[in-house]
mmCIF file of C-alpha atoms in Angstrom:
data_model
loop_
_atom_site.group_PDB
_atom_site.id
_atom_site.type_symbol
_atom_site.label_atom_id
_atom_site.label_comp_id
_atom_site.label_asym_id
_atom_site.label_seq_id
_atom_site.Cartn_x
_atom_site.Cartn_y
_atom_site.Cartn_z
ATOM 1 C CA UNK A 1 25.638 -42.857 65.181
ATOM 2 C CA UNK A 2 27.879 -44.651 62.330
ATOM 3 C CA UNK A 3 26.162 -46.169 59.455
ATOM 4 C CA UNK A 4 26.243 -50.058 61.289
ATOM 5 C CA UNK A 5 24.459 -48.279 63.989
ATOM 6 C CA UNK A 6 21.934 -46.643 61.402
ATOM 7 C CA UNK A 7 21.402 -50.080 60.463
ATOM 8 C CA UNK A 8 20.732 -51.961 63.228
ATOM 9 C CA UNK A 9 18.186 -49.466 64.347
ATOM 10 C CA UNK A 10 17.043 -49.446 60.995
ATOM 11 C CA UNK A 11 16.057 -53.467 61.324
ATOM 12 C CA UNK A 12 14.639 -53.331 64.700
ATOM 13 C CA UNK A 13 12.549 -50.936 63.399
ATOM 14 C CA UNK A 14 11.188 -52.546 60.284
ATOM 15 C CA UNK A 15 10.833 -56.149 62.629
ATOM 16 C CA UNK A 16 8.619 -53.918 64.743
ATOM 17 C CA UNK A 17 6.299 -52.809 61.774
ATOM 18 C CA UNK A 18 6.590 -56.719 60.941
ATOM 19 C CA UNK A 19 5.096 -57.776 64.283
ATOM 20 C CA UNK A 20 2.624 -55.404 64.640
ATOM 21 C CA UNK A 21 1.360 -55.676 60.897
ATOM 22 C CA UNK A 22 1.815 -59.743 61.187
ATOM 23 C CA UNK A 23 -0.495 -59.926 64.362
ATOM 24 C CA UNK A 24 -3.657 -57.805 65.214
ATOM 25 C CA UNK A 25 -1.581 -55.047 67.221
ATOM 26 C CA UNK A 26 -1.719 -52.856 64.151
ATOM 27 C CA UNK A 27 -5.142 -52.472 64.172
ATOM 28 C CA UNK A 28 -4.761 -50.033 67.274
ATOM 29 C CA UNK A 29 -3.163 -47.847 64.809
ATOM 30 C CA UNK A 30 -4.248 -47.765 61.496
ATOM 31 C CA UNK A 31 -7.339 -49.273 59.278
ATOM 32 C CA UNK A 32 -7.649 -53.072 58.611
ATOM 33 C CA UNK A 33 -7.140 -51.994 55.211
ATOM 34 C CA UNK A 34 -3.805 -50.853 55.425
ATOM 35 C CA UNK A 35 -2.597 -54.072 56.397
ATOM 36 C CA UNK A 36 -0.863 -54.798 53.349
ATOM 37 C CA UNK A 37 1.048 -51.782 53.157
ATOM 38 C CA UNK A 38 2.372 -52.192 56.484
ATOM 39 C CA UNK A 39 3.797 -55.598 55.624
ATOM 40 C CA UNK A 40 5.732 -53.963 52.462
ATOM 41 C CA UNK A 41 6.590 -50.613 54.641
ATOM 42 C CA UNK A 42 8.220 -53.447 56.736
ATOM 43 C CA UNK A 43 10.037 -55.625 54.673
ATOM 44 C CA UNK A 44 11.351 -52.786 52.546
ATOM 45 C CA UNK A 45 13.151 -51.651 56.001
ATOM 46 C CA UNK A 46 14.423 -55.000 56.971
ATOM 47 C CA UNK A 47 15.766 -55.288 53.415
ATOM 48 C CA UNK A 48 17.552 -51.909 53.333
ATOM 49 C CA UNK A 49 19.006 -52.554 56.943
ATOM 50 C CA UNK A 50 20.381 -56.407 55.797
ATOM 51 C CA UNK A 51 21.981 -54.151 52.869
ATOM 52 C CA UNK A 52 23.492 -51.673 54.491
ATOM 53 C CA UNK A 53 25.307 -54.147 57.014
ATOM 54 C CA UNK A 54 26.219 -56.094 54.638
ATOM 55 C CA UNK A 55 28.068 -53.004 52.974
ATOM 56 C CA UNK A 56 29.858 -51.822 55.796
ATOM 57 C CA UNK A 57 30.794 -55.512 57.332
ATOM 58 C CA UNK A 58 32.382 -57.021 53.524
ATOM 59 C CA UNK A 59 36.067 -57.290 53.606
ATOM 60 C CA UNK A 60 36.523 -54.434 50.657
ATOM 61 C CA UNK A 61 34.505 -51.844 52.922
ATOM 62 C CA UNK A 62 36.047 -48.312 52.699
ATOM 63 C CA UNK A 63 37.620 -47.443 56.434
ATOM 64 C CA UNK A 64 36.035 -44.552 57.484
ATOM 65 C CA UNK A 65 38.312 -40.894 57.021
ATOM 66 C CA UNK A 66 39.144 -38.526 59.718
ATOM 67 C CA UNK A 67 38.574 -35.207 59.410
ATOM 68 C CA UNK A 68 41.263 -32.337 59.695
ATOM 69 C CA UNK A 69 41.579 -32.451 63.407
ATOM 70 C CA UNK A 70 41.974 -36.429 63.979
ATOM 71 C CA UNK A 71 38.112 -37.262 65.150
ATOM 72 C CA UNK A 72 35.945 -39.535 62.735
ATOM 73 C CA UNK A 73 32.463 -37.772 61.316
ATOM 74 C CA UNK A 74 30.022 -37.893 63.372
ATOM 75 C CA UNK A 75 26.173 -37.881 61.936
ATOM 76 C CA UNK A 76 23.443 -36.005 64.212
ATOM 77 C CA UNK A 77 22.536 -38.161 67.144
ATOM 78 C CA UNK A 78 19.169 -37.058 66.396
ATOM 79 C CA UNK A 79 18.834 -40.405 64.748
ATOM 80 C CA UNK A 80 18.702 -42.464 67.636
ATOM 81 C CA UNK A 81 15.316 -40.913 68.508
ATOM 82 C CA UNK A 82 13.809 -43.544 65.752
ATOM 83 C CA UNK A 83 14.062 -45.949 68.589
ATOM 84 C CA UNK A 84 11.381 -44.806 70.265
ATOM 85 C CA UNK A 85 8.635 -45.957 68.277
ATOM 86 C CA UNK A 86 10.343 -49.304 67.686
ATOM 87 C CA UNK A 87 10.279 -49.605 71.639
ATOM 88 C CA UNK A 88 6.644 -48.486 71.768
ATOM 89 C CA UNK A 89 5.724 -50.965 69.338
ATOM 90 C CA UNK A 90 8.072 -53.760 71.115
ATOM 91 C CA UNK A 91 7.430 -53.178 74.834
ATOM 92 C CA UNK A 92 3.719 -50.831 74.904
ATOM 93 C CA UNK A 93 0.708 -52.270 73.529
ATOM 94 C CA UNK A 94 -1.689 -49.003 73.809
ATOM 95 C CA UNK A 95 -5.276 -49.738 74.235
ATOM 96 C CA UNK A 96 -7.203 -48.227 71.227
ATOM 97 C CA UNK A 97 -9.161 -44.942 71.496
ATOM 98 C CA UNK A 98 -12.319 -44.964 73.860
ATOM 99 C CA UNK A 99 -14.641 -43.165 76.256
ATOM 100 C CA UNK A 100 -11.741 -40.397 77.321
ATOM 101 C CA UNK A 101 -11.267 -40.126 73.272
ATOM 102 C CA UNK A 102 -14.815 -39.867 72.855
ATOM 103 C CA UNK A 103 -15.704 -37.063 75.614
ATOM 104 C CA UNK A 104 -12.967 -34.798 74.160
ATOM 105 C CA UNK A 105 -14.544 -35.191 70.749
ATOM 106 C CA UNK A 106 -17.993 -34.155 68.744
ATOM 107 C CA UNK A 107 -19.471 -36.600 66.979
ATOM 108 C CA UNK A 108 -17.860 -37.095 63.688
ATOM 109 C CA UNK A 109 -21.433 -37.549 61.525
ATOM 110 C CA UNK A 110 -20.824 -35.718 58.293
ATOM 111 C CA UNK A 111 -24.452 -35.385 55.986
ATOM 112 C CA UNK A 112 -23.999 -37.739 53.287
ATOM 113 C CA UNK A 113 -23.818 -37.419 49.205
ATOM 114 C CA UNK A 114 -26.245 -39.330 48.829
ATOM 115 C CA UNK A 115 -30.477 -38.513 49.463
ATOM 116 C CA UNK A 116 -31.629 -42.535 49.844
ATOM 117 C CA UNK A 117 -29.824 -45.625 51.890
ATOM 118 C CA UNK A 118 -30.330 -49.283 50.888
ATOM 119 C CA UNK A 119 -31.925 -51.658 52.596
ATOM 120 C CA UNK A 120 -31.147 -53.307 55.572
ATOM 121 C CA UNK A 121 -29.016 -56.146 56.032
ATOM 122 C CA UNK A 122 -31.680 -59.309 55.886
ATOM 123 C CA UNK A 123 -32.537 -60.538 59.579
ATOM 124 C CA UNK A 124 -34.178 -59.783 62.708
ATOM 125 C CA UNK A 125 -32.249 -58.160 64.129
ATOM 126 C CA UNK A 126 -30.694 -56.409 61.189
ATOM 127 C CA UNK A 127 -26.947 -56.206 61.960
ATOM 128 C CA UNK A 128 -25.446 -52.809 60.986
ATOM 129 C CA UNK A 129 -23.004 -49.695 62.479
ATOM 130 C CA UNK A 130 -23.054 -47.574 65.034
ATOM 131 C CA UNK A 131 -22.232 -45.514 62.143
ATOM 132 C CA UNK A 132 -24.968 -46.842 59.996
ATOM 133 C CA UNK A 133 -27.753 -46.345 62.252
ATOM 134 C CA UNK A 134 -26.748 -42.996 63.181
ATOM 135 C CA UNK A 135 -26.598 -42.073 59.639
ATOM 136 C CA UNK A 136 -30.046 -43.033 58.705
ATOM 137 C CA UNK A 137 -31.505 -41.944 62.285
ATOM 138 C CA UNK A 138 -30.088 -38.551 61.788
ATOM 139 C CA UNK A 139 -29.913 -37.482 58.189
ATOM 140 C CA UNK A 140 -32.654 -39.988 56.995
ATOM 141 C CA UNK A 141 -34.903 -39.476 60.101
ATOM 142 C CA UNK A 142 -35.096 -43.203 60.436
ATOM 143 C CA UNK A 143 -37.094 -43.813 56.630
ATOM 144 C CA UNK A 144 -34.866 -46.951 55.433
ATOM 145 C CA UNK A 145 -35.055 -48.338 59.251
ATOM 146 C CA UNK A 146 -39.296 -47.962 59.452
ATOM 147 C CA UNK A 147 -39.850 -50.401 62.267
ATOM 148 C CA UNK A 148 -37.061 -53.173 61.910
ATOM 149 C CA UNK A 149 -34.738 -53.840 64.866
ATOM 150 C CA UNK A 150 -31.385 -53.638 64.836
ATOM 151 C CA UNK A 151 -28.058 -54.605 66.049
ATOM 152 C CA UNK A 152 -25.449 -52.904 66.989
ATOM 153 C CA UNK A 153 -21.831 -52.980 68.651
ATOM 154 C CA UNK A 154 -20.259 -50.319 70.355
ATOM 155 C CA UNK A 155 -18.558 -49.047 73.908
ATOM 156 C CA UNK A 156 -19.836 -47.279 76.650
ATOM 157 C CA UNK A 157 -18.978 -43.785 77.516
ATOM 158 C CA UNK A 158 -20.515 -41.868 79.980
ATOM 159 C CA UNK A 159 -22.464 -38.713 78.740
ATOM 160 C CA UNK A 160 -23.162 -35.157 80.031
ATOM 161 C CA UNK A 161 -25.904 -36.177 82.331
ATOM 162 C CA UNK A 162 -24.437 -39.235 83.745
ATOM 163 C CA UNK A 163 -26.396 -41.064 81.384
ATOM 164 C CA UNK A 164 -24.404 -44.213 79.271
ATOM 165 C CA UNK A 165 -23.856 -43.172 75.447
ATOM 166 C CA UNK A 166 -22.792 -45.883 72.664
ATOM 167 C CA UNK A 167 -20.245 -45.073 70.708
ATOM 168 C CA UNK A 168 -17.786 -46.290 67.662
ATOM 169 C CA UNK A 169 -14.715 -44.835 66.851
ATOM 170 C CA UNK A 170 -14.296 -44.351 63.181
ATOM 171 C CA UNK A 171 -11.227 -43.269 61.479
ATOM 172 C CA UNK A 172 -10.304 -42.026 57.997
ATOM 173 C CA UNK A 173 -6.740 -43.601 57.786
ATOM 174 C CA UNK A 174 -5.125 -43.831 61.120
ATOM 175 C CA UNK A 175 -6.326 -43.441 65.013
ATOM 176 C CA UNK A 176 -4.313 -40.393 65.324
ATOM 177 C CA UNK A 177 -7.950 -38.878 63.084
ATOM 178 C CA UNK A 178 -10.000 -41.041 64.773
ATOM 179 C CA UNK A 179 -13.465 -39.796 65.839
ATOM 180 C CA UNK A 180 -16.444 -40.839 67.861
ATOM 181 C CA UNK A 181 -19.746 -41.212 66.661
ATOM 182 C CA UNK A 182 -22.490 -41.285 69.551
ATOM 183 C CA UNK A 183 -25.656 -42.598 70.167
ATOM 184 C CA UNK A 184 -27.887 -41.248 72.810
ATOM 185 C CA UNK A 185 -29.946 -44.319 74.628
ATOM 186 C CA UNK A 186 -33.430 -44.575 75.953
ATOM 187 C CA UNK A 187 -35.264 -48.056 76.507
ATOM 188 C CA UNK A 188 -33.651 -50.516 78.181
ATOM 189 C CA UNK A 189 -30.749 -48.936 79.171
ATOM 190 C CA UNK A 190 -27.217 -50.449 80.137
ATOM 191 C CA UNK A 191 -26.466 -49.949 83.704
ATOM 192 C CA UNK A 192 -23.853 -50.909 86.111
ATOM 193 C CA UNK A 193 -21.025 -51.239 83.356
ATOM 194 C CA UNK A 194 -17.946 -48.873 83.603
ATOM 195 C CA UNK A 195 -16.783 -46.940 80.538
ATOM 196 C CA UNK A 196 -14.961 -48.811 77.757
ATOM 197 C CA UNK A 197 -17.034 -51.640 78.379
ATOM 198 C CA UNK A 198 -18.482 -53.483 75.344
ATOM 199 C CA UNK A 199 -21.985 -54.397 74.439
ATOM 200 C CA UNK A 200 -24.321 -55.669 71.786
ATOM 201 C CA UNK A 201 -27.794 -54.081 71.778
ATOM 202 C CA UNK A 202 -31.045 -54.882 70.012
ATOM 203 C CA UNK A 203 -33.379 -51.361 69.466
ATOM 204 C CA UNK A 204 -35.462 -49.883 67.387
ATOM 205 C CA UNK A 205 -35.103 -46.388 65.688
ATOM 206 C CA UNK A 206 -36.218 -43.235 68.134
ATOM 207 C CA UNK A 207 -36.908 -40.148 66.997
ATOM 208 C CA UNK A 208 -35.359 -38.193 70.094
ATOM 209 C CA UNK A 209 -32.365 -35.984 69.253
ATOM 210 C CA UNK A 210 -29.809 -34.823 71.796
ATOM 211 C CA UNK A 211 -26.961 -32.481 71.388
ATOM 212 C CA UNK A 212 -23.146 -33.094 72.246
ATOM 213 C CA UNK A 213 -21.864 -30.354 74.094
ATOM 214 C CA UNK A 214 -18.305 -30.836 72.442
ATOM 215 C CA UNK A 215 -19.694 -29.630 69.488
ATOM 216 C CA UNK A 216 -23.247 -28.984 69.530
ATOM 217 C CA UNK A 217 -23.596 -31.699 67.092
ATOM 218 C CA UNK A 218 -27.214 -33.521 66.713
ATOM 219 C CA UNK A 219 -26.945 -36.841 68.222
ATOM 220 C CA UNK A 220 -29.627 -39.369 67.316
ATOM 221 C CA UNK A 221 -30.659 -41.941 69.608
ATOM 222 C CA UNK A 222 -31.587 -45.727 70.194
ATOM 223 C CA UNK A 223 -34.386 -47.336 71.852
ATOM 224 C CA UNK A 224 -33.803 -50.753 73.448
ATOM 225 C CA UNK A 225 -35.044 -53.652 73.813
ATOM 226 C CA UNK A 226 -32.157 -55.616 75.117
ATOM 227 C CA UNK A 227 -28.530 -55.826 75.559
ATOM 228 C CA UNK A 228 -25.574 -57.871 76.861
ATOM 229 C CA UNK A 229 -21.770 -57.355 77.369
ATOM 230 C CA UNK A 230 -19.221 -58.597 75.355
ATOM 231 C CA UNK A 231 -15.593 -59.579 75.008
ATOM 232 C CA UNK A 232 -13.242 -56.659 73.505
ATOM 233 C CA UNK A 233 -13.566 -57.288 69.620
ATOM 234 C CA UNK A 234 -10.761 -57.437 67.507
ATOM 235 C CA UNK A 235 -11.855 -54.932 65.369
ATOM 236 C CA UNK A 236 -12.632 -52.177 67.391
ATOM 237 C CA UNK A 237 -12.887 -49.409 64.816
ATOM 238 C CA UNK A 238 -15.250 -48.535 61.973
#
């Protein structure tokens, strides 16, 4: 691979961080947040790849020098393999983690710093996590929910007796440390719905506690009142 070569791969990779940090394709990848960085990661590439062609294509351009036996220098071909993720982000657009992610994983609920939670968001229902809730149901023991209901927003995934779970995939930085958290359900119950399909539900807190037999992690549950499928959201991590 000669430097022209270095370059052009060089651009079609930084276009690729470009379109995917430009539309919402990056979100199956990284956190919202990150956005930003992404767009500079991007540009910075394009820029150095518009510089280095323009350095090897002016007039005064050194020719390239043989070596002792005749044959030009040759750089390690390794460096064509950087055109793999510039294809995957070009020609595969990879659903974001789901159920299968979510059976191979424990819940991710860590005990927080903190000892108290604020309020609820104002409402009925009171619009919060799958993350949220299971924080307070879990560590709290459902104390700052008392006997509001709430909404939440999650996928289904089936659970170790056949039984739907909700679940949220949360990651720290990017989906390659995403994990699930998991809600056990009792109440009115989605049925019929394959895994990976999205719903809203309106519960209340329950005081049941399941285990997840990835990790033996305590998984609070939900008790519903009612629920209804919805599109894919954009955003589908916390």
């Amino acid at each position: 691979m000669n430097r022209q070569a270095q370059a052009v791969v060089l651009l079609l990779l930084g276009g690729a961080v470009l379109r995917a940090s430009l539309t919402d394709l990056y979100l199956r990848y990284v956190k919202e947040g990150l956005r930003p960085f992404l767009i500079a990661a991007g540009l910075l590439l394009v820029v150095a790849a518009i510089m280095t062609l323009w350095y090897e294509l002016r007039p005064t351009a050194r020719e390239p020098v043989d070596d002792h036996d005749g044959h030009g220098h040759h750089e390690p071909r390794v460096g064509w393999l950087l055109i793999l993720p510039v294809l995957g982000l070009l020609l595969v657009a990879p659903p974001a983690l789901g159920s299968y992610a979510a059976s191979q994983a424990g819940t991710a609920l860590n005990a927080p710093q903190q000892s108290d939670y604020p309020p609820l968001p104002d409402g009925d229902p009171a619009p919060v996590s799958v993350l949220d809730y299971a924080a307070r149901a879990l560590f709290d023991r459902g104390a700052s929910i008392g006997d509001r209901r709430v909404q939440l927003t999650g996928f289904l995934t089936t659970g170790e007796d056949g039984r739907p779970i909700l679940a949220r995939m949360v990651l720290s930085c990017c989906a390659a440390d995403g994990r699930p958290v998991k809600l056990g359900l009792t109440g009115d119950v989605p049925v019929g719905l394959p895994d990976d399909s999205w719903v809203e539900v309106i519960g209340r807190y329950s005081d049941r506690i399941g285990r997840d037999p990835v990790n033996d992690a305590e998984i609070p549950y939900l008790d519903i009142e009612s629920w209804r499928q919805i599109p894919t959201p954009k955003q589908q991590y916390d």
